[in-house]
PDB file of C-alpha atoms in Angstrom:
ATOM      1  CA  UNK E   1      53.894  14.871  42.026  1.00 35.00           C
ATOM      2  CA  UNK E   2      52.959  13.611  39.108  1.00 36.00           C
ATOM      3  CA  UNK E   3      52.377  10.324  37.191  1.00 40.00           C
ATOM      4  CA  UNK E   4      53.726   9.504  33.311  1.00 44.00           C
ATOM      5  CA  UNK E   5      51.418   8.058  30.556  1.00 45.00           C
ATOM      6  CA  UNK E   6      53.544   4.687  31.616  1.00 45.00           C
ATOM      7  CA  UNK E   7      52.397   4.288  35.387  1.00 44.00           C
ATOM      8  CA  UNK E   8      55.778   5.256  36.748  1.00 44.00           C
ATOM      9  CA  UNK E   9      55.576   7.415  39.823  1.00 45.00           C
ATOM     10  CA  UNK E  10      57.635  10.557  41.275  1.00 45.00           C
ATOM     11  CA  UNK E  11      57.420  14.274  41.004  1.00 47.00           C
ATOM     12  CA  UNK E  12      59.342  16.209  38.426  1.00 48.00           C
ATOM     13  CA  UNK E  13      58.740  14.252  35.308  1.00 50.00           C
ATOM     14  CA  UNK E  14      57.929  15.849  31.873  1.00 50.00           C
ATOM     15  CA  UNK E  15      54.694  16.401  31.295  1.00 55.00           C
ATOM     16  CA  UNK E  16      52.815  13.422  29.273  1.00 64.00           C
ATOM     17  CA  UNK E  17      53.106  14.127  25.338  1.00 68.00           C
ATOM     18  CA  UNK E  18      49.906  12.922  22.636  1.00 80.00           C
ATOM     19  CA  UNK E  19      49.624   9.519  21.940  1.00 80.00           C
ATOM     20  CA  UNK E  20      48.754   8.671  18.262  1.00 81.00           C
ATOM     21  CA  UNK E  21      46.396   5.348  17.922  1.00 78.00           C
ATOM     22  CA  UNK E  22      45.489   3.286  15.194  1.00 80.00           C
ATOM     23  CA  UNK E  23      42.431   1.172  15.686  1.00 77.00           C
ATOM     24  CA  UNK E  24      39.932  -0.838  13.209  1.00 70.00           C
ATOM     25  CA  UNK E  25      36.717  -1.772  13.417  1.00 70.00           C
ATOM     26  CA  UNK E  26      35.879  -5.773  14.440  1.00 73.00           C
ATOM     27  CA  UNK E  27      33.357  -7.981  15.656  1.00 74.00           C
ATOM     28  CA  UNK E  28      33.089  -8.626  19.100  1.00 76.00           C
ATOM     29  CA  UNK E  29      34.152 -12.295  20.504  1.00 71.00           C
ATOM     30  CA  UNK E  30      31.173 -12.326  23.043  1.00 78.00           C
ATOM     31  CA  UNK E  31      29.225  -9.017  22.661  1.00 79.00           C
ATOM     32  CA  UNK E  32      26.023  -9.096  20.104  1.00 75.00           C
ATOM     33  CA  UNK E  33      23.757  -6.411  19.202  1.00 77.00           C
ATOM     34  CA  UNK E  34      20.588  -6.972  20.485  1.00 74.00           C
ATOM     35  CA  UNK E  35      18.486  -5.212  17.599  1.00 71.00           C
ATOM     36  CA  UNK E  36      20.316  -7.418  14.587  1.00 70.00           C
ATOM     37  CA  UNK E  37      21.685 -10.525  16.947  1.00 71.00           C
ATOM     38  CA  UNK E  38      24.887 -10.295  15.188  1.00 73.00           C
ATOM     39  CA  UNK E  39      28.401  -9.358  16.862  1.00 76.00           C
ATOM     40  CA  UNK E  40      28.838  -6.001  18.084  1.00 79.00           C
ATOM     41  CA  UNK E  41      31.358  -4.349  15.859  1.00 77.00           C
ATOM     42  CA  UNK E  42      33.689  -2.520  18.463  1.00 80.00           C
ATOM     43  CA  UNK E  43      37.090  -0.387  17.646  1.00 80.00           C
ATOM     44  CA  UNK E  44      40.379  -2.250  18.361  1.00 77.00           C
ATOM     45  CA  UNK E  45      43.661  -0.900  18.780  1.00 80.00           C
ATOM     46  CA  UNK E  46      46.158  -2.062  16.272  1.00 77.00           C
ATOM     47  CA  UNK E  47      49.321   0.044  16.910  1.00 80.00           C
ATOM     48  CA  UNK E  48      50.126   3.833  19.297  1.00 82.00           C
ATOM     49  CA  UNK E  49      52.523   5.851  18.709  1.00 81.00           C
ATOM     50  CA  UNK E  50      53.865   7.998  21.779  1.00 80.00           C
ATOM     51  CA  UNK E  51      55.506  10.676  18.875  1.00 80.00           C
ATOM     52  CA  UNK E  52      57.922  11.706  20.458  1.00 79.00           C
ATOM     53  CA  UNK E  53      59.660  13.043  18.956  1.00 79.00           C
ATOM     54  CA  UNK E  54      56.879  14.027  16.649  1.00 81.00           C
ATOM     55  CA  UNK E  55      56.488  12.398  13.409  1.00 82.00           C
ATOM     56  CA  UNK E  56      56.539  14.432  10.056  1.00 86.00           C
ATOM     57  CA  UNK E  57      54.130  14.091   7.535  1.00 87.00           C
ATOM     58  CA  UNK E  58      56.675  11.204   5.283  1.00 89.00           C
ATOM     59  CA  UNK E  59      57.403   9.800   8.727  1.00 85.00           C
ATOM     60  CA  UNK E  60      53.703   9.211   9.370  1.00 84.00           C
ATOM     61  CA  UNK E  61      53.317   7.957   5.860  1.00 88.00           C
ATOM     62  CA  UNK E  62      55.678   5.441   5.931  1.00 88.00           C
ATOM     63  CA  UNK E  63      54.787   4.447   9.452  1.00 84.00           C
ATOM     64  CA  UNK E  64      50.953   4.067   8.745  1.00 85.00           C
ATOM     65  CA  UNK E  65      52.054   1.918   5.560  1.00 87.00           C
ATOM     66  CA  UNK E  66      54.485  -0.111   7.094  1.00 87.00           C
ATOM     67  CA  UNK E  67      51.256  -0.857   9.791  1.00 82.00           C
ATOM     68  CA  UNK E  68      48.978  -1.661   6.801  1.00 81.00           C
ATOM     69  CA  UNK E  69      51.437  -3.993   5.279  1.00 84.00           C
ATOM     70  CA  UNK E  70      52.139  -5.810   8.461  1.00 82.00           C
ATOM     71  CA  UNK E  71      48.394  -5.971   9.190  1.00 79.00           C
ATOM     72  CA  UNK E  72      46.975  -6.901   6.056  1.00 81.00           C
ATOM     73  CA  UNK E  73      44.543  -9.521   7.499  1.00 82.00           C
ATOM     74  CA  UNK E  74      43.464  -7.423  10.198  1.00 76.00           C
ATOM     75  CA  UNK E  75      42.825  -4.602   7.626  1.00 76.00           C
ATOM     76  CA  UNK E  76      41.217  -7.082   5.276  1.00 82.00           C
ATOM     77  CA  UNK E  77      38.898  -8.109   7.991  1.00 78.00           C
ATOM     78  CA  UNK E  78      38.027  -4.931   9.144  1.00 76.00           C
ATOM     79  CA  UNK E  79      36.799  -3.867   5.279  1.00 80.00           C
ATOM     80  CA  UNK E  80      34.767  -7.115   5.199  1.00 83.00           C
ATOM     81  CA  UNK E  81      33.248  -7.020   8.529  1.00 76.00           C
ATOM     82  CA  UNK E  82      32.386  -3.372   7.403  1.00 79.00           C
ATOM     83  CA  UNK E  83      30.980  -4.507   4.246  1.00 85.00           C
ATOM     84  CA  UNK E  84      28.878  -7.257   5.758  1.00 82.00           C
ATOM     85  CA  UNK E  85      27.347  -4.657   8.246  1.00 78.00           C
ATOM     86  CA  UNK E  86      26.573  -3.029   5.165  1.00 83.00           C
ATOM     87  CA  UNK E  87      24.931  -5.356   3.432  1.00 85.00           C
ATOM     88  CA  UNK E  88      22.937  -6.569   6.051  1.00 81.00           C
ATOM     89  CA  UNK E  89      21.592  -3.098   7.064  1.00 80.00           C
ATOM     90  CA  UNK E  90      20.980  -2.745   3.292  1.00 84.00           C
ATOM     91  CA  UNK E  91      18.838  -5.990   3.624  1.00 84.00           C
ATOM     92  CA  UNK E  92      17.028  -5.142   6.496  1.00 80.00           C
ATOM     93  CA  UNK E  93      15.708  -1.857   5.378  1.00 82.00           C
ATOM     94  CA  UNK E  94      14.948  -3.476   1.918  1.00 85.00           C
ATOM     95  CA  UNK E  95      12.959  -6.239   4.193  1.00 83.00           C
ATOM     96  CA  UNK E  96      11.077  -3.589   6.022  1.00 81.00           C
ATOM     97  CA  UNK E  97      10.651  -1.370   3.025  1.00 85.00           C
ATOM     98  CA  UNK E  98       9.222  -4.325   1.388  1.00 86.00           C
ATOM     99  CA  UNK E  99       6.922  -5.347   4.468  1.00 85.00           C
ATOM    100  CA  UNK E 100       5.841  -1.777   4.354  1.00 87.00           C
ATOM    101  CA  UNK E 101       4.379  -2.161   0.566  1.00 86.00           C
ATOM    102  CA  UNK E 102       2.568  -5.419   1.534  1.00 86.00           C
ATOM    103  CA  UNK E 103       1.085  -3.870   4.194  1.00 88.00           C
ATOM    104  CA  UNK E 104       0.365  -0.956   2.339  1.00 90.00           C
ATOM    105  CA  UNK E 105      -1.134  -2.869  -0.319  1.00 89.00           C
ATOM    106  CA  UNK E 106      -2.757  -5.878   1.906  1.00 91.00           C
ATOM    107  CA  UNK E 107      -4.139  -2.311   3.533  1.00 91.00           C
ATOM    108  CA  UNK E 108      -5.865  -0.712   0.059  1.00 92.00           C
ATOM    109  CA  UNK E 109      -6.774  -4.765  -1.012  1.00 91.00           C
ATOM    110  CA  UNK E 110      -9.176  -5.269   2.224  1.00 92.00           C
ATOM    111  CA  UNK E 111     -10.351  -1.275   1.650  1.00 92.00           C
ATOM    112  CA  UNK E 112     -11.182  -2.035  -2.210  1.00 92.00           C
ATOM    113  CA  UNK E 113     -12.897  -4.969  -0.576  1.00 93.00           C
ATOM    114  CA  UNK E 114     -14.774  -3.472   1.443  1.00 93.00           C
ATOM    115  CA  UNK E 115     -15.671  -0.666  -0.424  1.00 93.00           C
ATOM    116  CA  UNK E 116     -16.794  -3.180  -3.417  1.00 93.00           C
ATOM    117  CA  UNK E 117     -18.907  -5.200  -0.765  1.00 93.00           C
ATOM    118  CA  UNK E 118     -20.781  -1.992  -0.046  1.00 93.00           C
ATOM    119  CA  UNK E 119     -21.595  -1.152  -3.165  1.00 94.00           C
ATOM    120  CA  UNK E 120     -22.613  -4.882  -3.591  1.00 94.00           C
ATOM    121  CA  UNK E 121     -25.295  -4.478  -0.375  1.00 93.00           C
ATOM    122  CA  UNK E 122     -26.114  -0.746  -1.907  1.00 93.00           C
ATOM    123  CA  UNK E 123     -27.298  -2.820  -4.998  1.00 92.00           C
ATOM    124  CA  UNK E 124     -29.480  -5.272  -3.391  1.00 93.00           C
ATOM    125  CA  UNK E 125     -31.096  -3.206  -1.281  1.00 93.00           C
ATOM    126  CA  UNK E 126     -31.842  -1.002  -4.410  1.00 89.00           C
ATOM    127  CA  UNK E 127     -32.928  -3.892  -5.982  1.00 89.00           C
ATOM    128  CA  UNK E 128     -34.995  -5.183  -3.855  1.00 91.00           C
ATOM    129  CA  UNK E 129     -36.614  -1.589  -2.991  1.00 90.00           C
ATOM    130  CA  UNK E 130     -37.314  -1.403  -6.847  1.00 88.00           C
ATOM    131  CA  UNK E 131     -38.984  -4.613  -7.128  1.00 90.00           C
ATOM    132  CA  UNK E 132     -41.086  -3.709  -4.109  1.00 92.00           C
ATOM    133  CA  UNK E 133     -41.773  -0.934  -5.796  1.00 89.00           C
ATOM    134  CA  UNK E 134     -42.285  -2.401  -9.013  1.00 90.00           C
ATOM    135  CA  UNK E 135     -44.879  -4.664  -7.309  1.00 92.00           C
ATOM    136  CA  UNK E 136     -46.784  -2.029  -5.793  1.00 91.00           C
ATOM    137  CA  UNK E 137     -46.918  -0.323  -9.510  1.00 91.00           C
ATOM    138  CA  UNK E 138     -48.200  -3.279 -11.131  1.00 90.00           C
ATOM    139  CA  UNK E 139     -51.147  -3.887  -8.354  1.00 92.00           C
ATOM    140  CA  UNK E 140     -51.873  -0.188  -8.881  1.00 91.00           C
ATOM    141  CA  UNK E 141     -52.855  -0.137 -12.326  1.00 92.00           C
ATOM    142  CA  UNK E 142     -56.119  -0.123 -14.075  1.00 92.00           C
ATOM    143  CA  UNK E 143     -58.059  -3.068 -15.083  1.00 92.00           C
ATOM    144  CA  UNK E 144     -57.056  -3.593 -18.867  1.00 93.00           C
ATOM    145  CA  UNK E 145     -60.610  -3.109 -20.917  1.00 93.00           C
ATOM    146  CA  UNK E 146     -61.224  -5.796 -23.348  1.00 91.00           C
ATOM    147  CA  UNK E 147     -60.412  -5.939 -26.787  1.00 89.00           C
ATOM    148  CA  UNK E 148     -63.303  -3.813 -28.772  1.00 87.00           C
ATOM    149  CA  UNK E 149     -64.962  -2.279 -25.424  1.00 90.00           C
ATOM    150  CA  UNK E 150     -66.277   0.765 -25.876  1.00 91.00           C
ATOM    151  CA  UNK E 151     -63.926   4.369 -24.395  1.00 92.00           C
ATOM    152  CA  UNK E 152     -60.721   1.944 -25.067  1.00 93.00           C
ATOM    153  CA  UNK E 153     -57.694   3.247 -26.399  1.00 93.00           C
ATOM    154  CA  UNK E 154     -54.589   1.254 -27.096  1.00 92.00           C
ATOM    155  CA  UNK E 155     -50.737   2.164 -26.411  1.00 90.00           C
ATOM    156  CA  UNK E 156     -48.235   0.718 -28.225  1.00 91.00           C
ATOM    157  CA  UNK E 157     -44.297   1.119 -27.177  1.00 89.00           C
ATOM    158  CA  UNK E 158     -41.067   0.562 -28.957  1.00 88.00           C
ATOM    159  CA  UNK E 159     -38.154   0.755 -26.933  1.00 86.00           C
ATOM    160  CA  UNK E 160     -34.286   1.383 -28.538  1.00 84.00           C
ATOM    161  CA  UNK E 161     -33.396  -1.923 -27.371  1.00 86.00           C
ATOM    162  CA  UNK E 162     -35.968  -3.333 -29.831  1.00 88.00           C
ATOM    163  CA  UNK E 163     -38.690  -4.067 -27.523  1.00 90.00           C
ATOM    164  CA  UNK E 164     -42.401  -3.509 -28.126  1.00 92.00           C
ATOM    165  CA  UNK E 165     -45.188  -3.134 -26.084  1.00 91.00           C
ATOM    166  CA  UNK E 166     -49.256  -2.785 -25.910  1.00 93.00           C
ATOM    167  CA  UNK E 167     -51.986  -2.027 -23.774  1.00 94.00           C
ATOM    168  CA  UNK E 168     -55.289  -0.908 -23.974  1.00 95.00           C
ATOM    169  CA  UNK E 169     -56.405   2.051 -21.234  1.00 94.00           C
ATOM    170  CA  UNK E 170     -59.524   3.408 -20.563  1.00 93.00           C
ATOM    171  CA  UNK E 171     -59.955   6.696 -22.618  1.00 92.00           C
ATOM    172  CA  UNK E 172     -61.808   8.468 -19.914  1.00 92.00           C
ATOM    173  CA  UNK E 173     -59.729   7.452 -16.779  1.00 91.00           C
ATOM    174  CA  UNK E 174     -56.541   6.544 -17.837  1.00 91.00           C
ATOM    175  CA  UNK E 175     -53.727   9.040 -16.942  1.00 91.00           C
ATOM    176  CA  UNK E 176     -50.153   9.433 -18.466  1.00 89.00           C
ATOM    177  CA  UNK E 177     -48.716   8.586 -14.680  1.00 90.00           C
ATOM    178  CA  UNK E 178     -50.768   5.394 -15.367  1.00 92.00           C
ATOM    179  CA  UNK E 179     -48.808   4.735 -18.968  1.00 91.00           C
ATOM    180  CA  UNK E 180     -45.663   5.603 -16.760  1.00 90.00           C
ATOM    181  CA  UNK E 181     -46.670   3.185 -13.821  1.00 92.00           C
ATOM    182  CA  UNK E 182     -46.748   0.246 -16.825  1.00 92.00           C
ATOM    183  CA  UNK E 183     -43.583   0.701 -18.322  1.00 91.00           C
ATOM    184  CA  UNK E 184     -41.914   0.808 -15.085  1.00 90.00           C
ATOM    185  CA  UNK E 185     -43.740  -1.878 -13.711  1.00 90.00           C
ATOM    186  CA  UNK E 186     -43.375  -4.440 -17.077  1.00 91.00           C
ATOM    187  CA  UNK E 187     -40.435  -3.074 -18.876  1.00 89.00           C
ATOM    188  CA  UNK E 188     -38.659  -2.445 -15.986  1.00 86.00           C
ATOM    189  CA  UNK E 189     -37.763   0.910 -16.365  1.00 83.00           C
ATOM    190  CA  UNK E 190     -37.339   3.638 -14.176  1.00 80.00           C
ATOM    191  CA  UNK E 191     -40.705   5.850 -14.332  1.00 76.00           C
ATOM    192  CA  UNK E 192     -38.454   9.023 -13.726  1.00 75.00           C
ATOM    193  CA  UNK E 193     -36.021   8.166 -16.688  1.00 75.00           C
ATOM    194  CA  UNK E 194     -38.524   7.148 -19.126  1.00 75.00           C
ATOM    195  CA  UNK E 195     -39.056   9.636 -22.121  1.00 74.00           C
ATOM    196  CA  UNK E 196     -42.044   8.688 -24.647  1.00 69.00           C
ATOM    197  CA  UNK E 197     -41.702  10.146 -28.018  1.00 69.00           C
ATOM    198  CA  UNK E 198     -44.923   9.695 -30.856  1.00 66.00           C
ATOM    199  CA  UNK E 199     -44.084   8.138 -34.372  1.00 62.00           C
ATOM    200  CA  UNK E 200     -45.623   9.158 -37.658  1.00 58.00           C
TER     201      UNK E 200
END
């Protein structure tokens, strides 16, 4: 035989019509979710109805009213609980949004860092390879020929900056990568970059 929706036993009984529930969401006395540590919001069961015989729509309308009415608080729970869940999902992914930027940022921070510390090193070591160089320049030159010696000729500079300078070469061994070794070497500029212009 058979058994009813109601537990009662015996063959021959109508068959078991729909059951119509209302439930709402609330927090769980005991259960808490383990990713937020806040209750568990579970669905409750505030009122079934076995419709039979079937409700109408106005029926239903004034019966789901009537169930509003007389469970205001529960209903007034259930939209804050709701809300609350809400907000705090809204607060978490705002949290990890923002933990996201800082990381983002504390990321591009320790690159510009790093990146600037390079370009720090890059210097010295160009520094210091230019002054090496600017060393072995300066030991390279000529001996400057006295003033009035014989074969001497003298060449004077004036940079854009306003600087001036002078030096007597020898006029038979003296070269123009010798002129170019000098300004690099005493003006400190780059022998490659140099451009010499003559003034009337």
């Amino acid at each position: 035989g058979s058994r009813n929706p109601r537990g009662g036993g015996g063959g021959g009984g109508a068959a078991a019509g729909p059951i119509l529930l209302v439930a709402y969401v609330a927090q769980h006395p005991t259960m808490v979710d383990s990713s937020t540590g806040r209750p568990r919001l579970v669905p409750k069961v505030l009122a079934q109805h076995h419709c039979n015989p079937p409700p109408d729509a106005k029926s239903m309308s004034l019966w789901l009213n009537t169930l509003r009415k007389r469970h205001a608080k529960q209903y007034a729970a259930m939209q804050h609980h709701i809300r609350e869940a809400r907000l705090y999902t809204e607060r978490v992914r705002g949290y990890a949004s923002s933990q996201m930027d800082d990381e983002n940022r504390e990321m591009k921070e320790r690159q510009a860092r790093a990146e600037a510390k390079a370009r720090e090193e890059e210097e010295a070591r160009r520094k210091e390879a230019m002054e090496q160089r600017r060393a072995e320049l300066l030991d390279s030159l000529p001996d400057e020929p006295e003033a009035g010696a014989a074969g001497t000729i003298t060449i004077a500079l004036r940079f854009a900056d306003g600087r001036t300078g002078r030096r007597r070469f020898d006029a038979d061994d003296a070269t123009m990568g010798d002129v170019f070794n000098w300004v690099d070497a005493v003006f400190e500029m780059e022998r490659e970059r140099i451009e010499l212009s003559t003034m009337t």
